[in-house]
Short mmCIF file of C-alpha atoms and ligand atoms in Angstrom, two decimals:
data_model
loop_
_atom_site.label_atom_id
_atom_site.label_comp_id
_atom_site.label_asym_id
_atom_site.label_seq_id
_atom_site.Cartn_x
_atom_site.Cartn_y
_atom_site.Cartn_z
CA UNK H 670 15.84 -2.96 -28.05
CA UNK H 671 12.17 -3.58 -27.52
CA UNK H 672 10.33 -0.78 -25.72
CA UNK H 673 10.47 -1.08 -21.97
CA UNK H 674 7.03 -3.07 -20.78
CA UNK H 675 7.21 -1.41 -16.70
CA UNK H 676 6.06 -3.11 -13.73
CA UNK H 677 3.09 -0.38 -13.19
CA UNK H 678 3.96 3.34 -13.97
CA UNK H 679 1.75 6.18 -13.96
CA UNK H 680 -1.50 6.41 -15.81
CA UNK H 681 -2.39 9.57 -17.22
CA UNK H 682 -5.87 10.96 -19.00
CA UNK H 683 -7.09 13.92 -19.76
CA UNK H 684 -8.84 15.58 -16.72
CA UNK H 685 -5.70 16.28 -15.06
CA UNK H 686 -4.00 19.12 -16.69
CA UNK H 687 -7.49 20.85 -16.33
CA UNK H 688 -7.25 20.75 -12.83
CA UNK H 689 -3.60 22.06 -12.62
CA UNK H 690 -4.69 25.12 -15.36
CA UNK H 691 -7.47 25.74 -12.68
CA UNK H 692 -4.81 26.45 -10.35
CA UNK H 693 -2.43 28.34 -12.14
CA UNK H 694 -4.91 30.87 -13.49
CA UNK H 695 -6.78 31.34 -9.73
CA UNK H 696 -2.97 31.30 -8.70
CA UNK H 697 -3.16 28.80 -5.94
CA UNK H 698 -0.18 27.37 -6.36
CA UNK H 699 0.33 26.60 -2.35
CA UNK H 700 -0.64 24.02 0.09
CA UNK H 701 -3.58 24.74 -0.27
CA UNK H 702 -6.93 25.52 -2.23
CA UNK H 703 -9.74 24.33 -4.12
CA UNK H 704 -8.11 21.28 -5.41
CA UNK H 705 -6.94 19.81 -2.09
CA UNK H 706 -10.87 20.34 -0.48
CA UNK H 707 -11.81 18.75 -4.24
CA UNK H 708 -9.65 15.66 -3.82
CA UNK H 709 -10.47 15.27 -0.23
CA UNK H 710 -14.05 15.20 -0.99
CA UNK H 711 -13.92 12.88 -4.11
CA UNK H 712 -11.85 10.53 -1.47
CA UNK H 713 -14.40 10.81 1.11
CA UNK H 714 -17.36 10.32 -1.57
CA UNK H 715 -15.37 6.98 -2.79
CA UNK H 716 -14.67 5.39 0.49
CA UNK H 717 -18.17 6.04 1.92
CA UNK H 718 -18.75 5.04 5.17
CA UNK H 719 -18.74 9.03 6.48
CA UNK H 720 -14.85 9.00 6.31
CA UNK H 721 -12.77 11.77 6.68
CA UNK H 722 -9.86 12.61 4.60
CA UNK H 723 -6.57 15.13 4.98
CA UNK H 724 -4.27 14.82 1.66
CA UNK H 725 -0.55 14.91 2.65
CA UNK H 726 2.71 15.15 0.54
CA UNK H 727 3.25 11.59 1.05
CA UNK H 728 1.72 8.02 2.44
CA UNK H 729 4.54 7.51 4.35
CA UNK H 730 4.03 11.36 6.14
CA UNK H 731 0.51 9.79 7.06
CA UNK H 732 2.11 7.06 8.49
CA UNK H 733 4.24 9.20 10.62
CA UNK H 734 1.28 11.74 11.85
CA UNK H 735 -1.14 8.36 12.14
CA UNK H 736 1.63 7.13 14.82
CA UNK H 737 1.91 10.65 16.75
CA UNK H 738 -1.96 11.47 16.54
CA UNK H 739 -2.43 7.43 17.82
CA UNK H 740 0.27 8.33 20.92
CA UNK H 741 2.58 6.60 19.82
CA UNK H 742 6.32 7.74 21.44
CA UNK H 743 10.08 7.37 22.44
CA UNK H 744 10.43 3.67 23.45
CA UNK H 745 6.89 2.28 22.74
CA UNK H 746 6.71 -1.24 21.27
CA UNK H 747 4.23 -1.01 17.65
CA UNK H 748 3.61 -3.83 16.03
CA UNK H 749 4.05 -3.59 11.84
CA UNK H 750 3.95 -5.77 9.52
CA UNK H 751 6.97 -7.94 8.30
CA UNK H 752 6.13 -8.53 4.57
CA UNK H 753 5.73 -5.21 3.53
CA UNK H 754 7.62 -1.74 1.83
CA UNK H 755 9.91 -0.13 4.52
CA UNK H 756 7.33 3.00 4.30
CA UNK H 757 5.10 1.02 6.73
CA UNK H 758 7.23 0.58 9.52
CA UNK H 759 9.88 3.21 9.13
CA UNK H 760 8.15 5.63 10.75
CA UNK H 761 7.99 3.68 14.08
CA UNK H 762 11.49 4.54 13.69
CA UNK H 763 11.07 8.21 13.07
CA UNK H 764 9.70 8.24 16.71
CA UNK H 765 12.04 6.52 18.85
CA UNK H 766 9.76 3.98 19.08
CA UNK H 767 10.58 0.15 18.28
CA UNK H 768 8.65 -1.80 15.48
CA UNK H 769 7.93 -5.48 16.37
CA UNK H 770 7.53 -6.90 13.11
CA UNK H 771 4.54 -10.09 13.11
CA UNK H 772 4.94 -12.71 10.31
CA UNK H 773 2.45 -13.26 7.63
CA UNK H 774 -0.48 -15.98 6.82
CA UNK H 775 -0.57 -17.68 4.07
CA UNK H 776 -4.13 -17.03 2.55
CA UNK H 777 -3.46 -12.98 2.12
CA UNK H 778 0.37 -13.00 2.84
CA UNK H 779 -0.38 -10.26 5.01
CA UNK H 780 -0.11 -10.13 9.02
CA UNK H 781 -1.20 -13.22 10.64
CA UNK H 782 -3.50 -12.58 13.54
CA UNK H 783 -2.54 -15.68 15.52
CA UNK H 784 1.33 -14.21 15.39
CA UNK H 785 -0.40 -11.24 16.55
CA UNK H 786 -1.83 -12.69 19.34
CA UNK H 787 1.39 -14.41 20.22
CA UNK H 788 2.87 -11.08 20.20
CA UNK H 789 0.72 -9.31 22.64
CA UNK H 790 1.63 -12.19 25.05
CA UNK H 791 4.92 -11.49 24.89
CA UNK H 792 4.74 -7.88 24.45
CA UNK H 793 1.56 -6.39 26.39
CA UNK H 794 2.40 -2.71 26.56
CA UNK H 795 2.86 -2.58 22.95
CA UNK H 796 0.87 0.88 22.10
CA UNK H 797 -0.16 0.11 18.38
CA UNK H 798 -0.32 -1.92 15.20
CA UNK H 799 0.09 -1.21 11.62
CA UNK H 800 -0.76 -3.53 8.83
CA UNK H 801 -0.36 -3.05 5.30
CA UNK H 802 -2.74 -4.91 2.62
CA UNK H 803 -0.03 -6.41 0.57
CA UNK H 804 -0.29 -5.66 -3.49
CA UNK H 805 -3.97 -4.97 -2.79
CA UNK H 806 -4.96 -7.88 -1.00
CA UNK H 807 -6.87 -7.03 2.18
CA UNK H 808 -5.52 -8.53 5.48
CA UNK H 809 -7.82 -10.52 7.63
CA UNK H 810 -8.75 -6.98 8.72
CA UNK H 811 -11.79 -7.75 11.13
CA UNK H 812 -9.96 -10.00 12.57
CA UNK H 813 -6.75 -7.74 13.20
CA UNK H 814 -9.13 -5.47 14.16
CA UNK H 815 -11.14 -7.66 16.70
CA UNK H 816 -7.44 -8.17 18.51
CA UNK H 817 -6.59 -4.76 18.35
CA UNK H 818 -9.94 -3.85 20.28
CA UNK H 819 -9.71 -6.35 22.89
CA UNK H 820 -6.23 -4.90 23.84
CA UNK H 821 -7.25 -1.61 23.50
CA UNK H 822 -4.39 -1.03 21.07
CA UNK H 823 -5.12 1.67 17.61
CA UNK H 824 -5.27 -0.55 14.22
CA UNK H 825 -3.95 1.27 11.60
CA UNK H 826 -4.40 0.16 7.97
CA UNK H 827 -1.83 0.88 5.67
CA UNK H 828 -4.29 0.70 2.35
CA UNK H 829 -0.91 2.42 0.37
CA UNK H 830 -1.60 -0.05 -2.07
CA UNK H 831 -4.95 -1.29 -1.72
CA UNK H 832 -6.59 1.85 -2.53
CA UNK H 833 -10.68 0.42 -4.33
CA UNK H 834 -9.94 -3.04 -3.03
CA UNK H 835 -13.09 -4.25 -0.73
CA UNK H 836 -13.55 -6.41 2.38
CA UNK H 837 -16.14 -7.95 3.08
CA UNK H 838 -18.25 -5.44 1.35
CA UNK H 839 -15.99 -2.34 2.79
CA UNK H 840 -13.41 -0.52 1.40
CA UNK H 841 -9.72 -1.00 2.37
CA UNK H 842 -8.56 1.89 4.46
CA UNK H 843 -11.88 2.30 6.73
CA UNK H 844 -11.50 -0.90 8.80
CA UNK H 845 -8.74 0.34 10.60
CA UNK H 846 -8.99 3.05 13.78
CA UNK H 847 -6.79 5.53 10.76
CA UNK H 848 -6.43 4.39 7.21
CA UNK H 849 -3.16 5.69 5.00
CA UNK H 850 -3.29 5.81 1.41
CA UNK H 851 -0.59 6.44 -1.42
CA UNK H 852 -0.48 8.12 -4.59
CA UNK H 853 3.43 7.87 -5.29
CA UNK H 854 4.51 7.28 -9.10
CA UNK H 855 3.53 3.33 -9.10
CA UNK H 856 -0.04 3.29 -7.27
CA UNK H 857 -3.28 2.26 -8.83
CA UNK H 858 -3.56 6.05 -8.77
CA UNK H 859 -0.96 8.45 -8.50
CA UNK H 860 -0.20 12.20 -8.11
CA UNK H 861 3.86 12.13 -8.38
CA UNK H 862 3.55 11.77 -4.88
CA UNK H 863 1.28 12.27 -2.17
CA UNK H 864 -0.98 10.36 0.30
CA UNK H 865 -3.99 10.62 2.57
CA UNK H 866 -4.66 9.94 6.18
CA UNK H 867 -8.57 9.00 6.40
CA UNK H 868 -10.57 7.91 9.49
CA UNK H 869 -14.02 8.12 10.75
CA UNK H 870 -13.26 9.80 13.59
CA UNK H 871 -13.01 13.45 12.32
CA UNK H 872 -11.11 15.09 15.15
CA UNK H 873 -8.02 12.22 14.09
CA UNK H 874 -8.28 13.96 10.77
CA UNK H 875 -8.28 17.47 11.82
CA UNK H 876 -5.22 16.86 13.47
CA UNK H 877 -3.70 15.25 10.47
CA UNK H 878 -4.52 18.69 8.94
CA UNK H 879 -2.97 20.71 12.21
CA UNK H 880 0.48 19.07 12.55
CA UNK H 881 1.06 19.02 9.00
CA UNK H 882 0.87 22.76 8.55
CA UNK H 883 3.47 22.91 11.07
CA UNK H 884 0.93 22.75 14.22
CA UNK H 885 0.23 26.77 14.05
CA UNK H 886 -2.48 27.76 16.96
CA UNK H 887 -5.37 29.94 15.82
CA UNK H 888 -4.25 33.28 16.58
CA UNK H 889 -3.01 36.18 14.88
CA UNK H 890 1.16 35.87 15.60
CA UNK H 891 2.79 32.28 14.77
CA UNK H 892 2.00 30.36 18.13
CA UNK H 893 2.91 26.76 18.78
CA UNK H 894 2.17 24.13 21.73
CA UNK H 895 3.42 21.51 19.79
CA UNK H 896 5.55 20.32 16.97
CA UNK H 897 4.49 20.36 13.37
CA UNK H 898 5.74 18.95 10.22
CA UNK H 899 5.43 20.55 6.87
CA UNK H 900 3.43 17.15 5.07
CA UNK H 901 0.01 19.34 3.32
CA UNK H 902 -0.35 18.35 -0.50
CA UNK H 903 0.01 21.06 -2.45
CA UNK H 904 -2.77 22.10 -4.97
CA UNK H 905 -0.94 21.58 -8.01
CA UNK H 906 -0.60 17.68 -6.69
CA UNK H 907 -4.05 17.76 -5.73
CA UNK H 908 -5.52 18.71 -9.02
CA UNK H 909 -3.62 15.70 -10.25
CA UNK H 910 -5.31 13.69 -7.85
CA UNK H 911 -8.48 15.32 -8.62
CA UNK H 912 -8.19 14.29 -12.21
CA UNK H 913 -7.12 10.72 -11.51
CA UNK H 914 -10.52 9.97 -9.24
CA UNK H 915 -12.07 10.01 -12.41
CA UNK H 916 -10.68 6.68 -13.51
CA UNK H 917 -9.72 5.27 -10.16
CA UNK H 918 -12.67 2.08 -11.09
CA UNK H 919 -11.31 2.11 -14.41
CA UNK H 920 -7.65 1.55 -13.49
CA UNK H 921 -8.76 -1.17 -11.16
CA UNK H 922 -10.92 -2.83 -13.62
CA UNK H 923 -7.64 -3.08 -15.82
CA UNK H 924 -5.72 -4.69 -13.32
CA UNK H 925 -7.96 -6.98 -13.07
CA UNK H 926 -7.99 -8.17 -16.50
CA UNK H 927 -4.27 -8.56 -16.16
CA UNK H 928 -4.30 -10.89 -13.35
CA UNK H 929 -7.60 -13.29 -14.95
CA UNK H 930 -5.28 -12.52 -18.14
CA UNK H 931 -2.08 -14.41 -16.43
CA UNK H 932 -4.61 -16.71 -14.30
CA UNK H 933 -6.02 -18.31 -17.43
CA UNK H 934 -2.84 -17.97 -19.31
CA UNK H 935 -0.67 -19.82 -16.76
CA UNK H 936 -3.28 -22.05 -15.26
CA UNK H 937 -1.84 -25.39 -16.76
CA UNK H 938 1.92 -24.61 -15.20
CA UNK H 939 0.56 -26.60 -11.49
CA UNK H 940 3.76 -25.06 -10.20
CA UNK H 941 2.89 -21.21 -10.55
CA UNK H 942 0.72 -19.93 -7.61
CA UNK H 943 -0.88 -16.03 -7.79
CA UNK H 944 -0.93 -14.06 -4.74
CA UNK H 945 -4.00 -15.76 -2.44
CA UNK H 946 -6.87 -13.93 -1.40
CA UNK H 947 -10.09 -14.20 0.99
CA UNK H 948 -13.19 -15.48 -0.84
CA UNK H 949 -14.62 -12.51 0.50
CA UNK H 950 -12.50 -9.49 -0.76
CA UNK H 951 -12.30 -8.06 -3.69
CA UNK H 952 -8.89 -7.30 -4.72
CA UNK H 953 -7.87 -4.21 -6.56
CA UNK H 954 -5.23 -6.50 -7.92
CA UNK H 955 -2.64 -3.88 -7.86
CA UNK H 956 0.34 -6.14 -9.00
CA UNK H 957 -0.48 -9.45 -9.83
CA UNK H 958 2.43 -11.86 -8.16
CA UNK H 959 3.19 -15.57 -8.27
CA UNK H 960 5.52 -17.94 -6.53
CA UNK H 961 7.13 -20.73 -7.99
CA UNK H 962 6.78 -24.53 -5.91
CA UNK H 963 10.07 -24.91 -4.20
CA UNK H 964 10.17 -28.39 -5.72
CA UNK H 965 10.36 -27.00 -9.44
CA UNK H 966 13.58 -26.55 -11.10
CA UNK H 967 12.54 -23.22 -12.25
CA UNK H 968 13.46 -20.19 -9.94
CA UNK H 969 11.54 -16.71 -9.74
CA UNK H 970 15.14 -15.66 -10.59
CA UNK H 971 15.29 -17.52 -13.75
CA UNK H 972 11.76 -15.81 -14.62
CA UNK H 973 13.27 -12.32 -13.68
CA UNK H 974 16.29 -12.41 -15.80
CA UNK H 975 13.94 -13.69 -19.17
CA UNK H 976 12.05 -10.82 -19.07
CA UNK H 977 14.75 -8.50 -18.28
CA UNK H 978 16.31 -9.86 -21.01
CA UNK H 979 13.17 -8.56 -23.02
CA UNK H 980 13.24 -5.28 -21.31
CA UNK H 981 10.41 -6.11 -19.21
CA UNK H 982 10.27 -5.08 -15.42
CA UNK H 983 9.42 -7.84 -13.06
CA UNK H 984 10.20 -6.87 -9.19
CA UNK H 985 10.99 -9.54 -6.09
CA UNK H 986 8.61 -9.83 -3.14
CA UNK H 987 8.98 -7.21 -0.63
CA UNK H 988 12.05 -8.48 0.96
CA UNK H 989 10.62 -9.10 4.73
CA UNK H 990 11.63 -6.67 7.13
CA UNK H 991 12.86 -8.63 10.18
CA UNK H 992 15.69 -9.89 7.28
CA UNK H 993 16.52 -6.16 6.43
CA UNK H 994 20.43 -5.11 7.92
CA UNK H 995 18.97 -1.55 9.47
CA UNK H 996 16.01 -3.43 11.48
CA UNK H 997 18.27 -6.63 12.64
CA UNK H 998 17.71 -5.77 16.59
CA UNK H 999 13.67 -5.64 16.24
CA UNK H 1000 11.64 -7.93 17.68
CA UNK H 1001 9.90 -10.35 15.26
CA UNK H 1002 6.71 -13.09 15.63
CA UNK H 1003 5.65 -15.74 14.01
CA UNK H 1004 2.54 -18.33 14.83
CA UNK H 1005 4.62 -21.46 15.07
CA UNK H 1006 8.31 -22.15 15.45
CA UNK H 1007 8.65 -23.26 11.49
CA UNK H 1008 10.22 -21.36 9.12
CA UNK H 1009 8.65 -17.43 8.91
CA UNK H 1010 5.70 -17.50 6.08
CA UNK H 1011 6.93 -14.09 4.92
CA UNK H 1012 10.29 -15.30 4.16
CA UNK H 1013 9.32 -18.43 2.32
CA UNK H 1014 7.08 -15.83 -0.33
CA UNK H 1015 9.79 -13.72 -1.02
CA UNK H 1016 12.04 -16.68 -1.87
CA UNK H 1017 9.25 -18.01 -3.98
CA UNK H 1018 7.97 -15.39 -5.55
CA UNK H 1019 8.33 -12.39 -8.04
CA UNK H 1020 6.09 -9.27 -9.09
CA UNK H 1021 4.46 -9.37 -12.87
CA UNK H 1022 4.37 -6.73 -15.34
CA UNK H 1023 1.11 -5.50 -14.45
CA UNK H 1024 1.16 -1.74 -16.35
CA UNK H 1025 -2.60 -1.30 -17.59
CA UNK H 1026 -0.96 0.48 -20.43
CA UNK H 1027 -0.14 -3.17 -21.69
CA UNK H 1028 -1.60 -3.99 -24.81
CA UNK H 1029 -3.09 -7.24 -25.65
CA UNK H 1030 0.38 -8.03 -27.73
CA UNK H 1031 2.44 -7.04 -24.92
CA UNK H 1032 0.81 -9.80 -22.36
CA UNK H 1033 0.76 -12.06 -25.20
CA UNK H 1034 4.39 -11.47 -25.43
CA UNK H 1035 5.34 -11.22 -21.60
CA UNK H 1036 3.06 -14.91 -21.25
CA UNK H 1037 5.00 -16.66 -24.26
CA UNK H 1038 8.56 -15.49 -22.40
CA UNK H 1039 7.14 -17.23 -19.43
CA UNK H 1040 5.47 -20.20 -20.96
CA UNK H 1041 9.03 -20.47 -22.56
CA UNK H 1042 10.77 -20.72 -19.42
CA UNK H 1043 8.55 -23.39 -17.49
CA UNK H 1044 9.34 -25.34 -20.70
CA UNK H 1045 5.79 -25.25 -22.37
C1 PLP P 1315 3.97 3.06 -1.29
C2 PLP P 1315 3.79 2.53 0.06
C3 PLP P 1315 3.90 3.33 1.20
C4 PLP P 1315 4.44 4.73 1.19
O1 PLP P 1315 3.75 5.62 0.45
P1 PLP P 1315 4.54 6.89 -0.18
O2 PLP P 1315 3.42 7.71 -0.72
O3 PLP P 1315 5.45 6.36 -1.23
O4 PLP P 1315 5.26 7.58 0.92
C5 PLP P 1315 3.60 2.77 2.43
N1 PLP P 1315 3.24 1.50 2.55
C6 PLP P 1315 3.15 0.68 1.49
C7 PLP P 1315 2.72 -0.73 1.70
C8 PLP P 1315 3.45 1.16 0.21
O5 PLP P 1315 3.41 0.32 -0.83
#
């Protein structure tokens, strides 16, 4: 058997095991220490834009402490997006509140703002949104954003997977009121696991800090006025993180070749389309996906199953949520009364190998299997 070629696994250099030694001979091996200040700071000093940064143990525990610190509680209507990794939504869940999933557009697959608009009609109290930036693509954020300030209703951007991917000039994760980021196992970065909640607004931040070192007051004996969650990144993770800032431009540089790679590869196949994105973002190209024309006789299926037949990973589109068994109650929107955009890309559509540990023979090889099946 042929050596697995992976969807997109972690990415490792040198700089990181420095950073963990650091910690093990100062002993900081907690939830704390020079590491986590180090990668908050190399976060802040990436994004620009004065953010603010806490590191957490997980994206999805900033999701969760984005929705409390944003008010968000038992009963509330939040909007999330539909075409998009459980993580985003669940932790509506987590709260008591009840997600209101909003279909996609077709130009970033991400949440379309006119379904968004349709949903604040029929839902006025709703108390928040979330939006993730699908496979790096940034959403039509300004305009989210725009809808979310007229109602006077939190944006938060789930930039899990659009971490060095730029709208409009900006980078993902400080257009919304709180931005969430992910370093799990298959990011553009990763640190095992961990994320970051990031916002302008510092005091959002500090309490990102507060509740997830289990919400202690300042005082001498263990006081508490409110509940707290044990979410900090530890310093070991950190130092990971630390070391993995280093070649955060390079990674996405990579992934880009490996999209213009397929692009040029693929471009005479009329019935392959790759993920679509706004002429003015800049992508961080994360995973580069395509769907198939309904009208061809090939299915993303048929794709799938030749590569896995190579060993080679390939993944479906996020299966949308208002389709998942656990969330079949929930509300969902969509702009017109056709057929939900969301579902019609995960029917069409599949995830490609996009590892930057490829080599040039491995694309060459994953192209030819795919070449092969379209017949050319
Ligand atoms: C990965 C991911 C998350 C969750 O992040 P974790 O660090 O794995 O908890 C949330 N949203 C999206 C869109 C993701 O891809």
């Amino acid at each position: 058997m042929k050596e697995r070629i992976f969807l997109s696994s972690p990415t490792m250099h040198d700089g990181e095991m420095k950073f963990i030694q650091e910690a093990f001979d100062t002993n900081w091996v907690a939830p704390l220490g020079k590491n986590v200040d180090g990668f908050e700071e190399d976060m802040q000093a990436f994004l620009g834009e004065n953010m603010h940064a806490a590191a957490l143990s997980a994206g999805t525990a900033a999701i969760h402490l984005a929705l409390i610190i944003e008010g968000v509680g038992r009963d509330d209507i939040v909007f999330g997006s539909d075409l998009t990794f459980a993580a985003t939504v669940n932790p509506i869940t987590y709260l008591g509140a009840k997600p209101v999933f909003i279909d996609s557009e077709r130009e970033t697959w991400n949440m379309d703002p006119k379904a968004l608009r349709k949903a604040f009609d029929i839902y006025p109290d709703a108390k928040a949104v979330i939006s993730a930036n699908l496979y790096g693509t940034p959403a039509k954020l300004d305009e989210l954003k725009a809808i979310c300030d007229e109602k006077g209703v939190p944006f938060i951007e789930d930039a899990a997977e659009s971490l060095g991917s730029k709208y409009k000039g900006r980078q993902t994760g400080c257009i919304g009121d709180i931005g969430i980021l992910s370093f799990n196992g298959n990011k553009i970065i990763t640190t095992s696991g961990g994320g970051m909640l990031v916002s302008k607004d510092e005091e959002k931040v500090k309490k990102a800090r507060f509740l997830s070192t289990q919400a202690r007051e300042k005082a001498r004996h263990y006081e508490h006025k409110e509940i707290g969650f044990n979410y900090r990144m530890s310093n070991i993770v950190a130092g990971i993180g630390r070391g993995q800032m280093q070649y955060l431009d390079e990674h996405i540089r990579l992934k880009r070749n490996i999209r213009k790679r397929y692009e040029e590869a693929l471009v005479d196949i009329p019935e392959i389309s790759f993920n679509p994105y706004l002429s003015d973002s800049e992508p961080n190209c994360w995973l580069t996906c395509i769907t198939i024309d309904r009208s061809c006789p090939v299915k993303p299926l048929d794709v799938m199953e030749a590569l896995e037949k190579e060993n080679i990973e390939t993944r479906p589109i996020w299966k949308p949520m208002h389709m998942q068994p656990v969330y079949a109650s929930a509300g969902f929107v969509k702009a017109e009364e056709k057929a939900s955009v969301g579902e019609e890309v995960f029917e069409t559509g599949l995830c490609l190998p996009s590892d930057i540990k490829n080599t040039d023979e491995d694309m060459d090889r994953i192209i030819g299997l795919i070449r092969r099946v379209f017949g050319r």
